[in-house]
Amino acid sequence: MKIDKNTVDKIAHLARLKLSDAETEKMQSNMEQILSWMEKLNELDTTGVEPLTHMSQEVNVFREDVVGSHLSKEKALENATFKDENFFRVPKII
Amino acid sequence: MKNNYTLVIGLEIHAQLQTKSKMFCTDAVQFGAEPNSLTSPISLGHPGAMPVVNKKAVEFAIKMGLACGCKINELNYFDRKNYFYPDLPKGYQTTQDKAPICVGGAVEIRSGNGEKKTVRLNRIHMEEDAGKLIHLEGNADSFIDLNRAGTPLIEIVTEPDLRSAGDASTFLMAIRKLVRYLEICDGNMEEGSFRCDANVSVMPTGSTEYGKKVEIKNMNSFRFVQKAIDFEFSRQCNLLENGAEILSETRMFSAETGETYAMRSKETMNDYRYFPDPDLQPIFVDEKWLNSIREKMPPLPAFLFEKFTSHYLLTENDATFLTENRETALYFEALCLSKIPAKISANWLMGTVQSYLRENNLEMNQFPISASSLGELIQLVLDNTISHTIAAGELFNQLVLSPETPPINLAEKLNLFQNSDEAFLKEAIDKILLQMPDKVAAYKSGKKGLLGLFMGELKKATQGKADPRLSSQLLERALN
């Protein structure tokens, strides 16, 4: 299956990846290979077969509405790249 | 110019569910807590953290669906809506795309002119709230508080059935009334636990093809919803009149200017790449579960309105007032059950009780007097033991202060019983009439309206305790 450069650019953008021209080219061919392989599945007739969304047959796995323990604020912020004593911080977006 | 166009509105309403814990983890749901103090690896979206569904949140969503006559979907699953935004640490919002829990349904509203209108729902689905972004003027950064991340929400999506800003606001109120009756959301627009986006378009009147729609966000009060839609109506009509094109875009409402403005242009079309969330097992709603929820449904405003008008024979205005919130409606019913006639119960609630609440800035659920106690007080008036004026004044005020004391004991202690002593009243009347010979003459020459003045004087002279019926009989006798 053919993938054009625009499609690769769009997917890279959605994933917030910045690819060099060489990387884009490589990605393009990788994706083509993957999709070609997946195309094999299209040979199967799946009419009337429900999509398999989950690997187990379990349903209704619930928890009761009970409050448990929280991370401390310090712990919560620990891995953040930018922060102050109260908040995660990011470059202004509005 | 607006006459040539029809306004078409659809609403998307987000209601935060009043659960104790979040949708998929055990963090507390709480407004106004210290920033970033209500998080866990799940709400922060740490790798490997596994969500588990809060059963109560699902039941709340089903309740709303039942209240709106929706079809409850049997097999439910959650989808991931993928996009990057700093208030969404996982990189996707867990929501329902293909299989919303409630499908269809409708809510009836009364338009400004009393006309009934049916607003169809498209769906109600479950999802989680994002964190909160805080932008401070002059600061180069945005701040993120993730306490709200993962709070359970339902999103109620209407069909484009609304045709005026007023109807949109009325509908929103009807939905808020419902979620409050169901006790699934506190409906607080200011704190953001009840939010509304509007899809607005215009089309030439008579046309059946909708125009391009604009989504309006950031309207955090009923008044703003109305203002924003009205503004948008004019704006779009103007554009069309001038031959300009309407852009499908998202616009923000500014409370300062009363206008809407385009948000920074959206990057290419959103592509959320929805897919079923593999971490969350499907939810199967069987008839047995559905019935157990159905059995716990409280009486709803539309049902009570009907009952109050047809069974208790109240006017539509009275019934509207009394069904405004669940507490008032139940209180009214309790008064009626304690044998107070419906109209009298209604008048007390809409008069004395309502002014007390307003003066003290209280809600009905904070009203200190129990229905049975207020019933006893009203009964004292019905029995002619205490005048209405005193009951609604001094006795009511005392009862508010000591709601545990039986009203009759309070009345006795304060010496508030009505005076039906004929000799006593006659003497008081004679005294009054002697003091105002000119008014008496005027009355006798035909100014019958002066009776009220004499009654007023008698009330004053007896500190309101004169039995009104007996008094007016005695007065008329004395004057004729």
XYZ file of C-alpha atoms in Angstrom:
574
model
C 0.000 0.000 0.000
C 1.282 3.450 -0.946
C 1.742 6.146 1.635
C 2.513 9.663 0.482
C 4.748 12.145 2.219
C 1.802 14.309 3.289
C 0.298 11.442 5.224
C 3.552 10.835 7.034
C 3.824 14.548 7.827
C 0.292 14.624 9.162
C 0.787 11.591 11.384
C 4.101 12.946 12.611
C 2.399 16.215 13.475
C -0.428 14.479 15.355
C 2.190 12.621 17.381
C 4.176 15.836 17.819
C 7.233 14.328 16.151
C 9.656 16.385 14.125
C 11.172 14.234 11.403
C 14.105 15.115 9.167
C 13.695 14.498 5.446
C 15.704 11.296 5.712
C 13.583 10.116 8.641
C 10.377 10.952 6.796
C 11.512 8.873 3.863
C 12.427 5.973 6.099
C 9.135 6.263 7.946
C 7.276 6.330 4.674
C 8.716 3.025 3.577
C 8.269 1.463 7.037
C 4.645 2.436 7.130
C 4.083 1.118 3.658
C 5.492 -2.221 4.699
C 3.356 -2.360 7.820
C 0.189 -1.491 5.949
C 0.916 -3.940 3.176
C 1.296 -6.650 5.749
C -1.963 -5.602 7.423
C -3.675 -5.635 4.044
C -3.293 -9.368 4.096
C -6.058 -9.377 6.720
C -8.438 -7.785 4.254
C -8.455 -11.046 2.370
C -10.544 -12.515 5.161
C -14.302 -12.131 4.900
C -15.359 -10.555 8.212
C -18.968 -9.867 7.281
C -21.118 -10.208 10.387
C -18.144 -10.544 12.744
C -18.191 -8.096 15.646
C -14.928 -6.207 16.066
C -12.763 -7.589 18.834
C -12.248 -4.622 21.103
C -11.025 -6.399 24.205
C -8.886 -9.441 24.713
C -10.892 -10.850 27.609
C -14.608 -11.556 27.773
C -14.955 -9.902 31.127
C -17.564 -7.157 31.521
C -18.622 -4.846 34.362
C -15.346 -4.535 36.195
C -16.258 -1.838 38.655
C -15.075 -0.176 41.796
C -17.343 1.312 44.429
C -17.368 5.081 44.802
C -14.821 5.292 47.596
C -12.002 7.790 48.013
C -8.533 6.293 48.403
C -5.108 7.746 49.039
C -3.585 10.566 47.014
C -0.080 11.378 45.944
C 1.404 14.238 47.897
C 1.641 17.433 45.905
C 5.445 17.178 45.953
C 5.323 13.631 44.677
C 2.806 14.563 41.985
C 5.032 17.339 40.686
C 8.269 15.416 41.089
C 8.747 14.325 37.466
C 7.559 17.532 35.845
C 10.023 19.334 33.592
C 8.727 22.743 34.610
C 6.940 23.407 37.857
C 6.757 25.625 40.904
C 5.721 24.636 44.409
C 2.055 24.306 43.450
C 1.649 23.841 39.733
C 2.872 22.092 36.650
C 3.981 24.803 34.258
C 3.999 24.922 30.475
C 4.738 27.667 27.960
C 1.671 29.855 27.742
C -1.089 28.401 25.597
C -4.340 30.225 25.130
C -33.099 41.879 9.091
C -33.113 39.081 11.657
C -36.686 38.353 10.555
C -35.339 36.934 7.330
C -33.303 34.316 9.138
C -34.018 31.405 11.422
C -31.674 30.796 14.308
C -30.739 27.152 14.851
C -29.155 26.069 18.127
C -27.913 22.791 19.492
C -26.366 22.518 22.948
C -23.656 20.356 24.424
C -23.948 20.333 28.180
C -21.279 18.961 30.480
C -22.419 18.015 33.957
C -19.879 16.955 36.577
C -21.237 13.992 38.463
C -21.442 14.342 42.214
C -19.508 11.230 43.062
C -17.063 11.134 45.935
C -14.254 9.761 43.796
C -13.143 10.176 40.190
C -14.355 8.269 37.129
C -11.482 5.818 36.864
C -9.525 6.120 40.109
C -10.014 6.774 43.805
C -8.916 10.448 43.910
C -11.440 12.638 45.696
C -13.675 14.913 43.619
C -13.602 18.247 45.363
C -13.776 21.845 44.183
C -11.365 24.404 45.591
C -8.837 22.012 47.140
C -5.141 22.855 47.263
C -3.790 22.644 43.670
C -2.469 19.244 42.628
C -3.319 17.637 45.948
C -5.973 15.255 44.556
C -3.998 13.149 42.113
C -2.739 9.628 41.657
C -0.629 7.869 39.015
C -3.889 7.208 37.126
C -5.127 10.783 36.971
C -1.598 11.982 36.170
C -1.443 9.517 33.290
C 1.697 7.724 34.383
C 2.684 4.777 32.232
C 1.241 1.468 33.346
C -1.434 2.969 35.577
C -4.686 1.067 35.085
C -8.118 2.692 35.348
C -11.178 1.059 36.946
C -14.708 2.380 36.372
C -16.640 4.004 39.215
C -19.966 2.150 39.291
C -21.862 5.057 40.775
C -20.874 7.329 37.876
C -22.377 4.826 35.439
C -25.576 4.671 37.498
C -25.806 8.465 37.552
C -25.500 8.570 33.765
C -28.222 5.940 33.447
C -30.480 7.913 35.817
C -30.200 10.963 33.602
C -30.966 8.839 30.568
C -34.074 7.400 32.212
C -35.194 10.886 33.243
C -34.952 12.066 29.623
C -36.612 9.023 28.102
C -33.433 7.862 26.377
C -32.773 4.337 25.241
C -30.127 2.903 27.545
C -27.433 1.195 25.575
C -26.915 -2.414 26.610
C -23.289 -2.885 25.646
C -21.065 0.071 26.440
C -17.409 0.677 26.052
C -15.105 3.623 26.397
C -13.083 5.169 23.611
C -9.881 7.134 23.610
C -10.043 10.571 22.043
C -6.477 11.393 21.194
C -5.112 14.915 21.268
C -2.358 16.840 22.958
C -3.202 19.557 25.373
C -1.447 20.281 28.671
C -4.577 19.809 30.788
C -4.801 16.221 29.564
C -1.806 14.343 30.890
C -2.569 10.996 29.224
C -2.639 12.445 25.713
C -6.209 11.208 25.294
C -9.546 11.758 26.941
C -11.471 8.676 27.931
C -14.951 9.166 26.523
C -17.679 7.312 24.636
C -17.751 7.794 20.899
C -19.427 4.853 19.167
C -21.520 3.506 22.012
C -22.898 6.291 24.224
C -24.728 5.031 27.296
C -27.953 6.914 26.458
C -29.366 7.385 22.985
C -32.208 9.658 21.890
C -34.755 10.940 24.376
C -36.255 14.393 24.745
C -36.935 17.133 27.261
C -39.995 19.347 27.160
C -39.686 23.047 27.883
C -42.076 25.945 28.158
C -41.144 28.765 25.865
C -41.427 32.374 27.047
C -45.006 32.608 25.786
C -46.004 29.434 27.647
C -45.906 27.304 24.521
C -44.640 23.765 25.056
C -41.668 22.674 22.975
C -39.946 19.341 22.735
C -36.180 19.345 22.469
C -34.797 16.041 21.258
C -31.564 14.682 22.631
C -29.032 13.075 20.379
C -27.204 11.255 23.142
C -25.779 11.359 26.641
C -22.351 9.885 27.086
C -19.873 9.409 29.892
C -16.411 10.879 29.922
C -13.766 12.316 32.175
C -12.984 15.961 32.827
C -9.576 17.452 32.070
C -7.374 19.386 34.478
C -7.582 23.118 34.857
C -5.299 25.564 33.058
C -4.608 28.853 34.729
C -3.328 31.786 32.716
C -2.012 34.709 34.700
C -1.696 38.083 33.098
C 1.935 39.012 32.468
C 3.211 35.514 33.118
C 4.972 33.695 30.308
C 3.758 30.313 31.572
C 0.415 28.627 31.963
C -0.177 26.789 35.239
C -1.801 23.396 35.475
C -3.869 22.019 38.336
C -4.768 18.385 37.787
C -7.206 18.021 40.712
C -10.094 18.069 38.249
C -8.484 15.593 35.831
C -10.572 12.443 35.750
C -13.722 13.868 37.363
C -16.725 12.003 35.944
C -18.840 13.932 33.468
C -21.869 13.305 31.386
C -22.193 15.199 28.148
C -25.750 15.838 27.037
C -25.989 16.571 23.316
C -29.202 17.932 21.825
C -30.465 17.826 18.283
C -30.505 21.279 16.634
C -34.074 21.861 17.851
C -33.745 25.184 19.653
C -34.763 28.326 17.792
C -34.086 31.201 20.189
C -31.533 32.243 22.782
C -34.316 32.388 25.354
C -35.350 28.803 24.634
C -31.711 27.687 24.854
C -31.434 29.222 28.293
C -34.798 27.757 29.358
C -33.702 24.332 28.173
C -30.439 24.635 30.055
C -32.395 25.480 33.203
C -34.640 22.462 32.656
C -31.578 20.213 32.404
C -30.059 21.753 35.510
C -33.324 21.219 37.353
C -33.263 17.555 36.310
C -29.684 16.866 37.405
C -30.431 18.538 40.719
C -33.631 16.562 41.267
C -31.681 13.417 40.485
C -28.912 14.590 42.825
C -26.264 13.670 40.288
C -24.751 17.150 39.747
C -24.842 20.364 41.764
C -25.471 22.441 38.629
C -23.069 25.204 39.621
C -22.194 27.133 36.461
C -19.857 29.544 38.207
C -17.657 26.806 39.608
C -17.833 25.012 36.268
C -19.532 21.846 37.457
C -22.270 22.561 34.893
C -21.076 23.889 31.544
C -22.598 24.563 28.183
C -21.304 24.976 24.653
C -23.647 26.091 21.903
C -23.625 25.217 18.209
C -25.208 28.144 16.446
C -26.123 28.623 12.806
C -28.621 30.640 10.813
C -30.572 29.823 7.689
C -32.912 31.860 5.511
C -36.383 31.564 7.019
C -38.284 28.792 5.293
C -35.136 26.942 4.310
C -34.632 23.371 5.464
C -30.898 23.341 5.034
C -28.894 24.367 8.075
C -26.196 26.995 7.691
C -22.583 26.544 8.712
C -22.363 26.154 12.450
C -20.173 27.997 14.872
C -19.367 26.581 18.286
C -19.448 29.015 21.199
C -17.613 28.271 24.409
C -16.971 29.949 27.737
C -20.483 30.934 28.771
C -20.565 30.410 32.504
C -24.026 31.692 33.365
C -27.533 31.440 31.969
C -27.454 35.114 31.110
C -24.207 34.735 29.188
C -25.605 31.796 27.224
C -28.455 33.992 26.109
C -26.224 36.982 25.412
C -23.658 34.982 23.465
C -26.278 33.335 21.255
C -28.066 36.624 20.612
C -24.792 38.255 19.683
C -23.891 35.359 17.413
C -27.300 35.518 15.727
C -26.770 39.181 14.815
C -23.195 38.596 13.752
C -24.068 35.751 11.408
C -27.080 37.575 9.938
C -24.863 40.588 9.262
C -22.265 38.466 7.527
C -24.853 36.865 5.263
C -26.532 40.185 4.495
C -23.171 41.543 3.401
C -22.522 38.545 1.234
C -19.731 37.303 3.470
C -19.083 33.708 4.395
C -19.591 32.171 7.828
C -16.595 30.171 8.959
C -17.046 26.928 10.838
C -15.015 27.814 13.869
C -14.907 27.821 17.636
C -15.586 31.180 19.245
C -15.216 32.303 22.813
C -17.707 34.490 24.636
C -16.292 37.470 26.468
C -18.285 38.518 29.516
C -16.619 41.949 29.409
C -17.695 42.895 25.902
C -20.772 40.678 25.568
C -19.369 39.531 22.214
C -17.904 36.359 20.799
C -14.451 36.223 19.257
C -12.667 33.606 17.187
C -10.206 31.442 19.078
C -6.771 31.220 17.576
C -7.455 29.460 14.309
C -7.574 25.731 14.717
C -4.700 23.784 13.296
C -5.907 21.515 10.489
C -9.091 19.593 11.083
C -9.143 17.780 14.375
C -8.314 14.152 13.973
C -9.000 12.485 17.273
C -8.365 8.937 16.063
C -10.925 7.424 18.416
C -10.507 3.774 19.292
C -11.881 1.523 22.032
C -9.897 1.827 25.251
C -8.305 -1.581 25.786
C -7.711 -0.867 29.495
C -11.413 -0.645 30.318
C -13.635 -3.682 29.985
C -17.050 -3.167 28.382
C -20.042 -2.363 30.545
C -23.129 -4.474 30.110
C -26.351 -2.912 31.379
C -28.901 -5.679 31.810
C -32.602 -5.328 32.570
C -32.101 -6.280 36.210
C -29.599 -3.511 36.859
C -31.727 -1.053 34.917
C -34.786 -1.918 36.986
C -32.949 -1.496 40.258
C -31.995 2.027 39.142
C -35.509 2.715 37.888
C -36.932 1.809 41.275
C -34.750 4.409 42.978
C -35.760 7.262 40.661
C -37.173 10.253 42.580
C -40.311 12.046 41.351
C -39.257 14.413 38.571
C -40.289 18.038 38.040
C -42.553 17.349 35.047
C -44.435 14.673 37.018
C -44.781 16.935 40.054
C -45.887 19.883 37.926
C -48.629 17.731 36.461
C -49.634 16.487 39.904
C -49.638 19.968 41.440
C -51.846 21.381 38.689
C -54.236 18.472 38.216
C -54.411 16.918 41.683
C -53.795 19.927 43.913
C -55.430 22.289 41.379
C -52.711 24.906 41.608
C -52.165 27.445 38.853
C -49.305 26.825 36.423
C -47.391 29.729 37.950
C -47.682 28.295 41.453
C -46.720 24.830 40.244
C -43.716 26.214 38.375
C -42.510 27.966 41.493
C -43.009 24.963 43.750
C -41.275 22.523 41.398
C -38.281 24.821 40.903
C -36.300 22.574 43.223
C -36.878 19.215 44.783
C -36.779 20.422 48.388
C -39.557 22.969 47.865
C -41.715 20.447 46.021
C -41.322 17.818 48.729
C -41.955 20.404 51.451
C -45.141 21.477 49.728
C -46.335 17.899 49.527
C -45.535 17.358 53.197
C -47.586 20.440 54.139
C -50.513 19.133 52.115
C -50.178 15.768 53.811
C -50.451 17.483 57.192
C -53.938 18.560 56.040
C -53.146 22.142 55.077
C -55.138 23.063 51.933
C -52.898 23.126 48.857
C -53.430 26.751 47.916
C -52.694 27.888 51.472
C -49.554 25.735 51.604
C -48.454 27.204 48.289
C -49.064 30.758 49.464
C -47.021 30.256 52.615
C -44.116 28.786 50.659
C -44.195 31.471 47.990
C -44.726 34.285 50.494
C -43.436 34.113 54.032
C -41.003 31.246 53.546
C -39.616 32.571 50.282
C -38.991 36.073 51.667
C -37.303 34.578 54.712
C -34.996 32.526 52.474
C -34.253 35.466 50.226
C -33.534 37.849 53.077
C -31.156 35.383 54.670
C -29.676 34.190 51.396
C -30.609 30.580 52.105
C -31.700 27.656 49.989
C -34.801 25.614 50.758
C -32.716 22.736 52.141
C -31.366 25.147 54.766
C -34.816 26.213 55.950
C -34.895 25.475 59.693
C -38.612 24.790 60.237
C -39.875 21.289 59.508
C -42.968 20.868 57.358
C -44.928 19.376 60.254
C -44.064 22.298 62.499
C -44.949 24.899 59.875
C -48.147 22.912 59.307
C -49.018 23.314 63.005
C -48.397 27.034 62.773
C -50.647 27.398 59.725
C -53.295 25.297 61.449
C -53.388 27.873 64.276
C -54.390 30.460 61.675
C -56.958 28.157 60.098
C -58.459 27.527 63.526
C -58.733 31.269 64.087
C -56.461 30.946 67.116
C -53.888 33.369 65.768
C -54.212 36.066 63.154
C -52.437 35.544 59.874
C -50.403 38.705 60.345
C -49.023 37.550 63.676
C -48.476 33.996 62.483
C -46.520 35.126 59.452
C -44.690 37.762 61.455
C -43.801 37.390 65.091
C -44.616 33.708 65.521
C -42.851 32.676 62.313
C -39.763 34.662 63.308
C -39.729 33.003 66.716
C -40.223 29.565 65.241
C -37.231 30.074 62.956
C -35.150 30.731 66.064
C -36.456 27.743 68.017
C -37.742 25.333 65.386
C -37.970 22.493 67.941
C -40.598 24.216 70.067
C -44.228 23.462 69.123
C -45.745 26.632 67.605
C -48.656 26.585 70.036
C -46.281 26.710 73.012
C -44.429 29.618 71.464
C -47.699 31.458 70.825
C -48.753 30.894 74.400
C -45.456 32.070 75.795
C -45.536 35.222 73.678
C -49.225 35.815 74.296
C -50.110 35.879 70.609
C -53.525 34.311 70.670
C -56.170 36.080 68.731
C -58.712 38.060 70.665
C -62.298 37.033 69.999
C -63.721 38.688 73.086
C -66.660 40.622 71.722
C -66.931 43.129 74.563
C -63.227 43.868 74.424
C -63.249 44.407 70.669
C -66.373 46.553 70.804
C -64.788 48.831 73.328
C -61.670 49.191 71.194
C -63.765 49.942 68.104
C -65.816 52.589 69.842
C -62.656 54.271 70.990
C -61.229 54.381 67.494
C -64.385 55.691 65.892
C -64.630 58.431 68.497
C -61.156 59.599 67.602
C -61.915 59.964 63.894
C -65.351 61.581 63.545
C -64.524 63.045 60.121
C -63.616 59.620 58.693
C -66.751 58.128 60.203
C -68.822 60.842 58.532
C -67.072 60.210 55.239
C -67.775 56.502 55.552
C -71.398 57.138 56.240
C -71.643 59.395 53.196
C -70.541 56.514 51.028
C -66.754 56.122 51.235
C -66.989 52.427 52.097
C -63.324 51.950 51.358
C -62.515 53.516 54.704
C -63.405 50.244 56.396
C -59.866 49.121 55.762
C -58.509 52.130 57.591
C -60.634 51.386 60.668
C -59.542 47.766 60.585
C -55.951 48.894 60.407
C -56.401 51.098 63.435
C -58.026 48.262 65.331
C -55.151 45.972 64.426
C -52.726 48.518 65.776
C -54.701 49.040 68.962
C -54.813 45.289 69.627
C -51.250 44.516 68.481
C -52.679 42.520 65.618
C -54.564 40.181 67.859
C -58.101 41.190 66.970
C -59.989 38.340 65.331
C -60.419 39.803 61.827
C -63.736 38.224 60.937
C -65.440 39.138 64.184
C -63.848 42.587 64.113
C -65.148 43.465 60.685
C -68.635 42.326 61.672
C -68.505 44.467 64.804
C -67.084 47.415 62.918
C -69.786 47.363 60.293
C -72.407 47.088 62.963
C -70.959 50.059 64.831
C -70.843 52.161 61.677
C -74.341 51.466 60.418
